[in-house]
Short mmCIF file of C-alpha atoms and ligand atoms in Angstrom, two decimals:
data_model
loop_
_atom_site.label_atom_id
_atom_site.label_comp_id
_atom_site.label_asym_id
_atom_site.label_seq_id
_atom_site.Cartn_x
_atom_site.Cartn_y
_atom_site.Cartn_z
CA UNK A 27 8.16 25.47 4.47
CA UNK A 28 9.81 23.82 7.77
CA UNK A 29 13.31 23.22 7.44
CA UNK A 30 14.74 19.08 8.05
CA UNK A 31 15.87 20.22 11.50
CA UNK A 32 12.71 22.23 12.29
CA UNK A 33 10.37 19.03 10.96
CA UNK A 34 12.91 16.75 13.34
CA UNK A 35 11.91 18.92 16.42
CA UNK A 36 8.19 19.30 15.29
CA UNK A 37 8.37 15.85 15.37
CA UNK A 38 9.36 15.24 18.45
CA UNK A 39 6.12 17.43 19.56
CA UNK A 40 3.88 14.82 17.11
CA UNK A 41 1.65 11.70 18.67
CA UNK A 42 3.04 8.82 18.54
CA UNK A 43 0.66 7.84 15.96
CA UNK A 44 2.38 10.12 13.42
CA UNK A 45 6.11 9.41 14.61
CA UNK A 46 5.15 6.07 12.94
CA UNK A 47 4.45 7.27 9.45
CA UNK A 48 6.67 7.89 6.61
CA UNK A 49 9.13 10.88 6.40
CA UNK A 50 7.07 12.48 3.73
CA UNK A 51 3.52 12.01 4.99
CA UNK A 52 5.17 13.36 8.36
CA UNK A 53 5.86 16.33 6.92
CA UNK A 54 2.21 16.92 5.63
CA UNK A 55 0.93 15.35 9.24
CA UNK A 56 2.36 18.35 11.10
CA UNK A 57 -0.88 20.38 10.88
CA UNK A 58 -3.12 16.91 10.87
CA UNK A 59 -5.29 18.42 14.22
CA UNK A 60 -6.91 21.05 12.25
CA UNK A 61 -9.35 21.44 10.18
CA UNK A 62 -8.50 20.66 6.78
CA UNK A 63 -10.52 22.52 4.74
CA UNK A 64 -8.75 25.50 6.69
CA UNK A 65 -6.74 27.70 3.95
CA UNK A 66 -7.36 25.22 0.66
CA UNK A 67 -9.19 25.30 -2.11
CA UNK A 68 -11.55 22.67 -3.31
CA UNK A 69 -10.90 21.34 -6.35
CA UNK A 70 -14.33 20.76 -8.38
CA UNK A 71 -15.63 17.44 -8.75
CA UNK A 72 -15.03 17.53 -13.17
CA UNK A 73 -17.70 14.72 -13.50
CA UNK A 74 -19.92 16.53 -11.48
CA UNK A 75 -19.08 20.21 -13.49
CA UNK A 76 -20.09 18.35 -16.76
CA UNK A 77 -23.32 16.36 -15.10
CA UNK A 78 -25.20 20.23 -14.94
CA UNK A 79 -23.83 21.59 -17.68
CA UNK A 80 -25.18 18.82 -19.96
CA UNK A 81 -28.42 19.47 -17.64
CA UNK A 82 -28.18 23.27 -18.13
CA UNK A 83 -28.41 22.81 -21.98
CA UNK A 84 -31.49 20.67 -21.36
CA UNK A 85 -33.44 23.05 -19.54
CA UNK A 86 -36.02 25.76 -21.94
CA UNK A 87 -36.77 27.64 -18.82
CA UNK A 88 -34.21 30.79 -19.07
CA UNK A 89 -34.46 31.92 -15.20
CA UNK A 90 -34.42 27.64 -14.23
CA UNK A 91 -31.39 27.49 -16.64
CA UNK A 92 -29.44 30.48 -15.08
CA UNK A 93 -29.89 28.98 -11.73
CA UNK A 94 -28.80 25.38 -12.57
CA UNK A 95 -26.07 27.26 -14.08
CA UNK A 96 -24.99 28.39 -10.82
CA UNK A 97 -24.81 24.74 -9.35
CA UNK A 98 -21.49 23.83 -10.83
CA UNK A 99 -19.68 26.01 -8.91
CA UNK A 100 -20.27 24.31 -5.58
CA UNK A 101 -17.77 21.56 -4.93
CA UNK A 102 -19.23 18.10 -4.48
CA UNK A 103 -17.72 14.85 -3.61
CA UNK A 104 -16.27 12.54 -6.31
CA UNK A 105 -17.86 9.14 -5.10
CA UNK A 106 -15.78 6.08 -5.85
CA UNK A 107 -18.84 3.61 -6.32
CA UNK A 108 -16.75 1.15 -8.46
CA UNK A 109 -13.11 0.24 -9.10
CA UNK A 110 -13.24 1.07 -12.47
CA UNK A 111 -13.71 4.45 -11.50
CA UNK A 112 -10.18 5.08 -9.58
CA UNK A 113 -8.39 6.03 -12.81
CA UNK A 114 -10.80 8.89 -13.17
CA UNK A 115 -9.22 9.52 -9.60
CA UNK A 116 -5.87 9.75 -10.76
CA UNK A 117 -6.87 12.26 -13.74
CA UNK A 118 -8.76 14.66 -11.22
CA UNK A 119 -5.78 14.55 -8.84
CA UNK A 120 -3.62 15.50 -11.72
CA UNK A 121 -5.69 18.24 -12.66
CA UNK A 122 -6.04 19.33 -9.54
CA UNK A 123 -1.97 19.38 -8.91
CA UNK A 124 -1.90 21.48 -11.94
CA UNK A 125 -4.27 23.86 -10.95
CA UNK A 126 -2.09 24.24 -7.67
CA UNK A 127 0.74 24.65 -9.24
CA UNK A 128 -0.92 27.82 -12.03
CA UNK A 129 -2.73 29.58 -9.49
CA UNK A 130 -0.78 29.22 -6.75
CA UNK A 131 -3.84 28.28 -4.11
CA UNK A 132 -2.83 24.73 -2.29
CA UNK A 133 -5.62 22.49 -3.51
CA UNK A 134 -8.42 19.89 -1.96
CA UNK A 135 -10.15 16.90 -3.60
CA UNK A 136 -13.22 14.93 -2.11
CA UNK A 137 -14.25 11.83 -2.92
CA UNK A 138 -16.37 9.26 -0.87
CA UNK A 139 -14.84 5.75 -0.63
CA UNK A 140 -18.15 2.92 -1.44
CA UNK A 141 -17.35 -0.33 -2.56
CA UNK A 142 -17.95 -2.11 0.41
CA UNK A 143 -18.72 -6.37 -0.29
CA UNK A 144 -22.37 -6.79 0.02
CA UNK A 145 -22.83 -2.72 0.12
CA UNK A 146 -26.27 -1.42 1.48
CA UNK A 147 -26.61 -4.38 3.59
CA UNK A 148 -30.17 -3.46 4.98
CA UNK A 149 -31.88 -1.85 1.25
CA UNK A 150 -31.40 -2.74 -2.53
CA UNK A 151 -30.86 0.21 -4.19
CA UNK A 152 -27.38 0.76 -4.15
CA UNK A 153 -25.80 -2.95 -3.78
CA UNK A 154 -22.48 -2.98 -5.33
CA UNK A 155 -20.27 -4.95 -7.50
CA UNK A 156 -18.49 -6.79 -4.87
CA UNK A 157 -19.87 -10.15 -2.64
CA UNK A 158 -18.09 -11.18 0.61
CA UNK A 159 -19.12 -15.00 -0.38
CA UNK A 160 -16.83 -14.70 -4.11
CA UNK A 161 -13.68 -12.89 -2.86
CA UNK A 162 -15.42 -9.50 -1.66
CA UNK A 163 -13.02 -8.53 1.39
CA UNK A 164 -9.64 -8.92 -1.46
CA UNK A 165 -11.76 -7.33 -3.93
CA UNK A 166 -12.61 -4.23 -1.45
CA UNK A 167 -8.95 -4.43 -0.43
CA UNK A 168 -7.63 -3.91 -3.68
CA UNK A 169 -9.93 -0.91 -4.26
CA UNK A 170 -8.59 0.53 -1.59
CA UNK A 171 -5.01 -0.15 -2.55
CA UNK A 172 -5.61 1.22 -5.98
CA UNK A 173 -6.98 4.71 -4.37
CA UNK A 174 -4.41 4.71 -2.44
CA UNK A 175 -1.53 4.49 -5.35
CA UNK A 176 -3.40 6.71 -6.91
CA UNK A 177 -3.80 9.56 -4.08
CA UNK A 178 0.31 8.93 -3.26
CA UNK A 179 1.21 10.14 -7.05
CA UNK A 180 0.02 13.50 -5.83
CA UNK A 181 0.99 14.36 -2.43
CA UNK A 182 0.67 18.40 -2.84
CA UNK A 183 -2.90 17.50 -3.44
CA UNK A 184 -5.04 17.18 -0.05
CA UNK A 185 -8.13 14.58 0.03
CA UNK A 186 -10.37 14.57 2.34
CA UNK A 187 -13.27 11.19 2.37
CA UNK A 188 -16.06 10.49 3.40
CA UNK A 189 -15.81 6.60 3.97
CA UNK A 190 -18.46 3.94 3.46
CA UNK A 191 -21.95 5.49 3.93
CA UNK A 192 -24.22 3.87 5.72
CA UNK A 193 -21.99 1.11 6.59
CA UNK A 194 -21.18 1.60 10.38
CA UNK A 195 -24.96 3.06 11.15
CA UNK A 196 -26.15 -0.02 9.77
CA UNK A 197 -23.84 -2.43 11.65
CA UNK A 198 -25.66 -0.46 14.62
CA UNK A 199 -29.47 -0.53 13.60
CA UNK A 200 -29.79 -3.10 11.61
CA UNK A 201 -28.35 -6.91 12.49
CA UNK A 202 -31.76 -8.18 12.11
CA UNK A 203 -31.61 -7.88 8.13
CA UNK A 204 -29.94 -11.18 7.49
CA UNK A 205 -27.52 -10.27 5.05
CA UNK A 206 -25.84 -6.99 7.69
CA UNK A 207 -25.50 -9.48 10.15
CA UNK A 208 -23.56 -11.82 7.94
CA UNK A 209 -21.72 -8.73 6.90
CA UNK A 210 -20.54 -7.64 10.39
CA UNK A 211 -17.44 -8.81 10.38
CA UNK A 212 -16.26 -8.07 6.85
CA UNK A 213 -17.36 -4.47 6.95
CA UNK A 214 -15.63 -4.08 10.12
CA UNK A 215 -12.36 -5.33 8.76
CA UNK A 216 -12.81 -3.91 5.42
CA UNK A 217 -13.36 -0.30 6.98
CA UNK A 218 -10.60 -0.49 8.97
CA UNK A 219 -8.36 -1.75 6.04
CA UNK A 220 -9.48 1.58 4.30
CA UNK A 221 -8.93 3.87 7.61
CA UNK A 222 -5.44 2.46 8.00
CA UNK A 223 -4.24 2.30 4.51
CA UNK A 224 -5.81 6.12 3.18
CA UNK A 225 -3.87 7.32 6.59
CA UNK A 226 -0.48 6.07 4.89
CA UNK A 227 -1.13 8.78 2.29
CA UNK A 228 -2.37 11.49 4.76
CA UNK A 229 -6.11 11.24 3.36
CA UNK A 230 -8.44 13.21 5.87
CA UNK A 231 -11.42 10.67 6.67
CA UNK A 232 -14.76 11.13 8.02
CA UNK A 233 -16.11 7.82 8.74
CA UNK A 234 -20.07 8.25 7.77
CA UNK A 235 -22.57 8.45 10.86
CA UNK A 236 -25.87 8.07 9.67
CA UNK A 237 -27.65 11.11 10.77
CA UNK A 238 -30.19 12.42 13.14
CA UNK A 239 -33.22 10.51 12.38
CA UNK A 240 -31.16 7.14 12.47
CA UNK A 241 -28.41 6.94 15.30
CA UNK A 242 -29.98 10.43 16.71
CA UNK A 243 -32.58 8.24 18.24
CA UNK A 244 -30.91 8.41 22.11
CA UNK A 245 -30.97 4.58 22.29
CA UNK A 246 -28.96 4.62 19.28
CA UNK A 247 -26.38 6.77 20.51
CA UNK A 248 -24.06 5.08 22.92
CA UNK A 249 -23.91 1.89 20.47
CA UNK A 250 -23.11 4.21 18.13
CA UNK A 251 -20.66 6.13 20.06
CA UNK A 252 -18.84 2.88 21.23
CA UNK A 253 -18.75 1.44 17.52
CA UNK A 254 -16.88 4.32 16.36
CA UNK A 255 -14.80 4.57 19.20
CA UNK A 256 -13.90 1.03 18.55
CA UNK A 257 -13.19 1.77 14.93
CA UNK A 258 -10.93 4.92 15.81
CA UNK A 259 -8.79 3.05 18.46
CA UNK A 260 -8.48 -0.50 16.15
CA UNK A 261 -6.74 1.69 13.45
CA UNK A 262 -4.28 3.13 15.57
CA UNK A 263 -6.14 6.52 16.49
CA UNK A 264 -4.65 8.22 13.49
CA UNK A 265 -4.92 12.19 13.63
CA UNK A 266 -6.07 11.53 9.60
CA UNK A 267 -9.29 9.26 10.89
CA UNK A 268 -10.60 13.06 11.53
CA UNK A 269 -13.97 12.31 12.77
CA UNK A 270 -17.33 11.94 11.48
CA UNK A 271 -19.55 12.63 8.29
CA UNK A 272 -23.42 13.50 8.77
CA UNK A 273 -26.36 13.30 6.67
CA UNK A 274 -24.95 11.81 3.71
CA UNK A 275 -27.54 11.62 0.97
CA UNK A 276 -30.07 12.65 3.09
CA UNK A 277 -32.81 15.70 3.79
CA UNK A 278 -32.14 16.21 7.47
CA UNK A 279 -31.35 20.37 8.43
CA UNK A 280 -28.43 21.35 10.25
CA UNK A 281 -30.41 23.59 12.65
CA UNK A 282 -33.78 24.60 12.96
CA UNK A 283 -36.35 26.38 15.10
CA UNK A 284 -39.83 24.30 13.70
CA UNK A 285 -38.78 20.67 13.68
CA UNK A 286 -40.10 18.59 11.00
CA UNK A 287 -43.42 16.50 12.38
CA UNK A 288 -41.38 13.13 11.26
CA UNK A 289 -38.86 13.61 13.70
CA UNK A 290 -41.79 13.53 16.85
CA UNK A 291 -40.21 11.87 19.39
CA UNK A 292 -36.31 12.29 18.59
CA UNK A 293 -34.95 15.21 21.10
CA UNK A 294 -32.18 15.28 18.61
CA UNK A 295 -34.68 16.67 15.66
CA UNK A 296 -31.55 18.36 13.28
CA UNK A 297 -27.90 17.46 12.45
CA UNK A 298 -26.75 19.71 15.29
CA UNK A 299 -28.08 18.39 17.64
CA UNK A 300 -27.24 14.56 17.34
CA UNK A 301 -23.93 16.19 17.00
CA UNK A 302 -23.79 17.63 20.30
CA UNK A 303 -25.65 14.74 21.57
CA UNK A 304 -23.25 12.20 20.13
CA UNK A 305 -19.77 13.99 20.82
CA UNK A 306 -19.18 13.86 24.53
CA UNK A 307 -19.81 10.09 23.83
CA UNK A 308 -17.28 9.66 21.33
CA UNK A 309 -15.22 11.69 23.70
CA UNK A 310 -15.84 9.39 26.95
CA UNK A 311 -14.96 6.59 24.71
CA UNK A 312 -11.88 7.90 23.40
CA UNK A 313 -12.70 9.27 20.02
CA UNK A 314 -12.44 13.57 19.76
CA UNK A 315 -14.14 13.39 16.74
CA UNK A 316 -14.90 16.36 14.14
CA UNK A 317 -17.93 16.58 11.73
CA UNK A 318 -18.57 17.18 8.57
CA UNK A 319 -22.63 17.78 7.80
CA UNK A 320 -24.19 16.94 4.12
CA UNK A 321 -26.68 19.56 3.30
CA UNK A 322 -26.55 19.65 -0.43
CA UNK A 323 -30.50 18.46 -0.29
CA UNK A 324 -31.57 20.08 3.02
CA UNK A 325 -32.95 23.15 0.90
CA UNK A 326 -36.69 22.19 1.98
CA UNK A 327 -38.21 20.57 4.81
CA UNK A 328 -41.35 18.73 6.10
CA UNK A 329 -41.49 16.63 2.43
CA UNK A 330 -41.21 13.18 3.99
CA UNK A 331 -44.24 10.88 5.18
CA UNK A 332 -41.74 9.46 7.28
CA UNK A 333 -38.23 10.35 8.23
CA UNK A 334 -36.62 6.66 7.45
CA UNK A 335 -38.04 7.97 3.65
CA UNK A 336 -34.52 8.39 1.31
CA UNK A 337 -35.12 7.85 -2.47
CA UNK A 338 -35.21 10.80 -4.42
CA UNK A 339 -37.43 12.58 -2.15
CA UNK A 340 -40.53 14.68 -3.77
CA UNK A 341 -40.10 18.50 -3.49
CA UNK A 342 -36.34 18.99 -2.15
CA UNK A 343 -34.15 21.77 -2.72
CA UNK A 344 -30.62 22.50 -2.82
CA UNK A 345 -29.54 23.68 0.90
CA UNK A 346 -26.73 25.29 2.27
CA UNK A 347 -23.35 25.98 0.11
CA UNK A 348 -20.59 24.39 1.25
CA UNK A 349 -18.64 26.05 3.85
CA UNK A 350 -16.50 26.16 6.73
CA UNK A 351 -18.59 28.85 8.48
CA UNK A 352 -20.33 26.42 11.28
CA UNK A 353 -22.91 26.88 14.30
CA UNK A 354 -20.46 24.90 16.40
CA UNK A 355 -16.39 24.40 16.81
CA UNK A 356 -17.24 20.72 16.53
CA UNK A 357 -18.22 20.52 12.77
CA UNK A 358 -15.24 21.48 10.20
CA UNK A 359 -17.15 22.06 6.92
CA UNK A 360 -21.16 22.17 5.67
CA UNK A 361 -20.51 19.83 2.29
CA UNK A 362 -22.26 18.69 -0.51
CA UNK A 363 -21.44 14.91 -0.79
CA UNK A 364 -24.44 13.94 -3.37
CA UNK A 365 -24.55 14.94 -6.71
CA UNK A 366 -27.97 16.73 -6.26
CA UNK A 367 -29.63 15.43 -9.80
CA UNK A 368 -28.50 12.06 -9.39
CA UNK A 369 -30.93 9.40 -8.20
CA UNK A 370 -31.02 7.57 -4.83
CA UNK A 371 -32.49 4.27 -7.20
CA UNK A 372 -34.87 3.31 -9.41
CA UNK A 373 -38.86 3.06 -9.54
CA UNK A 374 -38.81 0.43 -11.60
CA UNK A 375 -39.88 -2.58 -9.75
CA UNK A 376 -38.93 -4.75 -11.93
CA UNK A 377 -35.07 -3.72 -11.67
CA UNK A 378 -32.49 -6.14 -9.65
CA UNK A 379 -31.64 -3.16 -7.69
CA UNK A 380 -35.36 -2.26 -7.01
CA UNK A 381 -35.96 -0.77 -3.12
CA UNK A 382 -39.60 -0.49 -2.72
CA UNK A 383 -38.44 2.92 -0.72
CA UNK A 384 -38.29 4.57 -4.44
CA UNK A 385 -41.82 3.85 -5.22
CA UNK A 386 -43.35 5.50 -1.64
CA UNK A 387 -45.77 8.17 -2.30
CA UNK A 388 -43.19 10.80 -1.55
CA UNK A 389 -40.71 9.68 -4.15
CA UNK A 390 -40.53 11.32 -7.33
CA UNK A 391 -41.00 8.95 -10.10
CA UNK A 392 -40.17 7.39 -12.74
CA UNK A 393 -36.99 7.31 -11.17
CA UNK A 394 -33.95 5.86 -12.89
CA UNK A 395 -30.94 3.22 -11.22
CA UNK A 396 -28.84 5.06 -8.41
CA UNK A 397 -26.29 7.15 -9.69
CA UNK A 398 -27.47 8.09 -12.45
CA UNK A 399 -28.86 11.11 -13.59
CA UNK A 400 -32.07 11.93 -12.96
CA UNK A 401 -33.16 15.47 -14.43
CA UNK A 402 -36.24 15.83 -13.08
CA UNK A 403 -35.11 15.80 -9.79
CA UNK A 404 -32.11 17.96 -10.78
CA UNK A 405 -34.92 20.93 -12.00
CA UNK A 406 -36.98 20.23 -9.31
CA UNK A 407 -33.69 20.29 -6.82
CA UNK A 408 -32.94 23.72 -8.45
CA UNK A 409 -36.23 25.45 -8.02
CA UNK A 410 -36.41 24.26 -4.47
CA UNK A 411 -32.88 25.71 -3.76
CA UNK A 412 -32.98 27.60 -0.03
CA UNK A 413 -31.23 29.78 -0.04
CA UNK A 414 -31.92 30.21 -4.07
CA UNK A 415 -29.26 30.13 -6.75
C1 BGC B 5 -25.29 5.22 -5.66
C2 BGC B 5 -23.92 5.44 -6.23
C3 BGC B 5 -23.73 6.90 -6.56
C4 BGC B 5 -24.05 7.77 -5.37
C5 BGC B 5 -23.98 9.23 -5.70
C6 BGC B 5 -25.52 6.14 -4.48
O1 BGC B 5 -26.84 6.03 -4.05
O2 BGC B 5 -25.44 3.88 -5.26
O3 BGC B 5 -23.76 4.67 -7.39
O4 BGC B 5 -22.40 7.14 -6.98
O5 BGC B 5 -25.33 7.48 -4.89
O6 BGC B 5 -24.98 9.62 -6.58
#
């Protein structure tokens, strides 16, 4: 621990940016320019843990059961896809803060911040319970309050989110849908609401980035680039706004030798490489921004008819574990954001949330409502697993 008068120098040393916070969050600020997965311990996603096991007990298969056993010991994100679920927040924090405090191992929780008015601007699947035109933007901003109160009750406890997928990528691809362009705005200033507030409580944020088959495209790229730029510098270029999160949800590899046939056409035909293609962008623009790189799907490739495909893609596997063993110094941490076994949306066409994505010929179906779980896919997600569990 730094002494008062050693913090008071250190602080001297700090960006201006963190001069401005709080005493306390100060303190925890002092290391905020590395990588924060660096010497923690993530905490397990409990809703996640009990997901497989109740799977596990489903399965007759003895080998398939062992191996889905094996699947709730990788740490996945806690996704926050409703306000009702930030009290579950607050009891994972708590359990984390006493697992800290029994083993002695300084502790990490991830969740993924969603609740954005008029969410999924451009597909159906996953619209949420807020609307900009009945009160969405207070709505969102009270979310993001609530996390917040929540996350300050335990500051020994280190989160680290991934904020509002798909949000930004489609703010960059997709103004022609009606309903992103009348969005624009909102998400802008809702996103940055979230950036500045989770800051105040030292919250380590990856704004999501699409991936490579989206803003990869190299006419993509500088909008992209300048977008997030813009949203890094309008929130006060806080060393907690840590960079960017890739692949979220989806089926893209981090490297590979054989690109996928889909991806004909895109240079940047894997995660690393929109990486390195989008970085010294970000960095022209004023942004030195990390990565953090989904891969808890990426087990199996060339599965997709096309690679804007998404919904509960037929024949994926579980990819690479989580882990802060990278190809490059630019991406902190391989993660699993998705619960691998829940769905991406339903099949049923009939359903309010119906995406006609989740009926393609590559999508496994019957497929039940995003979110929830979808055991099929989970088995199928299990046997696929590269490397195997
Ligand atoms: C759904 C969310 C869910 C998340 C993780 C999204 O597609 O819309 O409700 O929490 O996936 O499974």
């Amino acid at each position: 621990m730094f002494s008062p008068v050693v913090l008071g120098a250190l602080a001297a040393l700090l960006p201006a940016a963190v001069q401005a916070m709080p005493a306390s969050t100060q303190a925890r600020a002092a290391d905020a320019t590395a990588n924060p997965y660096t010497g923690y311990t993530i905490f397990k996603n409990p809703e996640y843990v009990a997901e497989v096991q109740a799977a596990v007990q489903q399965i007759s298969d003895s080998s398939l059961a062992s191996a889905a056993a094996g699947v709730e010991d990788v740490p996945v994100f806690f996704w926050l896809d409703q306000v009702a679920k930030v009290p579950n927040l607050t009891t994972y924090l708590a359990a984390a803060d006493a697992e800290a405090k029994s083993s002695g191992s300084q502790q990490l929780f991830q969740i993924v911040v969603y609740d954005l008015p008029d969410r999924d601007c451009a597909a159906a699947a996953s619209n949420g319970e807020f609307s900009i035109s009945d009160n969405g933007q207070a709505n969102y901003e009270n979310y993001i309050d609530q996390i917040v109160a929540s996350i300050k009750q335990y500051p020994d406890v280190r989160v680290v989110a991934v904020v509002e997928p798909d949000s930004m990528a489609n703010l960059v691809t997709n103004l022609s849908v009606q309903k992103c362009a009348d969005a624009e705005s909102t998400y802008k200033t809702c996103v940055a609401y979230a950036i500045e507030q989770l800051a105040t409580v030292g919250v380590y944020m990856y704004l999501d980035a699409g991936h490579a088959g989206w803003l990869g495209w190299p006419a993509n790229l500088s909008p992209a680039a300048e977008l997030f730029a813009q949203m890094y510098s309008t929130t006060g270029s806080s060393p907690y706004f840590r960079g960017l999160a890739t692949n979220v949800a989806n089926y893209n590899s981090l490297t590979t030798d054989s690109p996928d046939p889909i991806t004909s056409g895109d240079s940047n035909y894997d995660e690393l490489l929109y990486i390195e293609a989008l970085s010294p962008l970000l960095v022209d623009n004023g942004f030195p921004a990390q990565f953090i790189v989904e891969q808890a799907r990426s087990g199996v490739q060339n599965i997709r008819s096309a690679w804007g495909d998404w919904c509960n893609v037929k024949g994926a596997g579980f990819g690479l574990r989580p882990s802060t063993d990278t190809p490059s110094s630019l991406i902190d941490s391989i993660v699993w954001v998705k619960p691998g076994g829940e769905a991406d949306g339903t099949s049923n066409s009939s359903a309010a949330r119906y995406d006609y994505h989740c009926s393609l010929s590559d999508a496994l179906q019957p497929a039940p409502e995003a979110g929830t779980w979808f055991q099929t896919y989970f088995e199928d997600l299990v046997s696929g697993a590269n490397p195997a569990f």
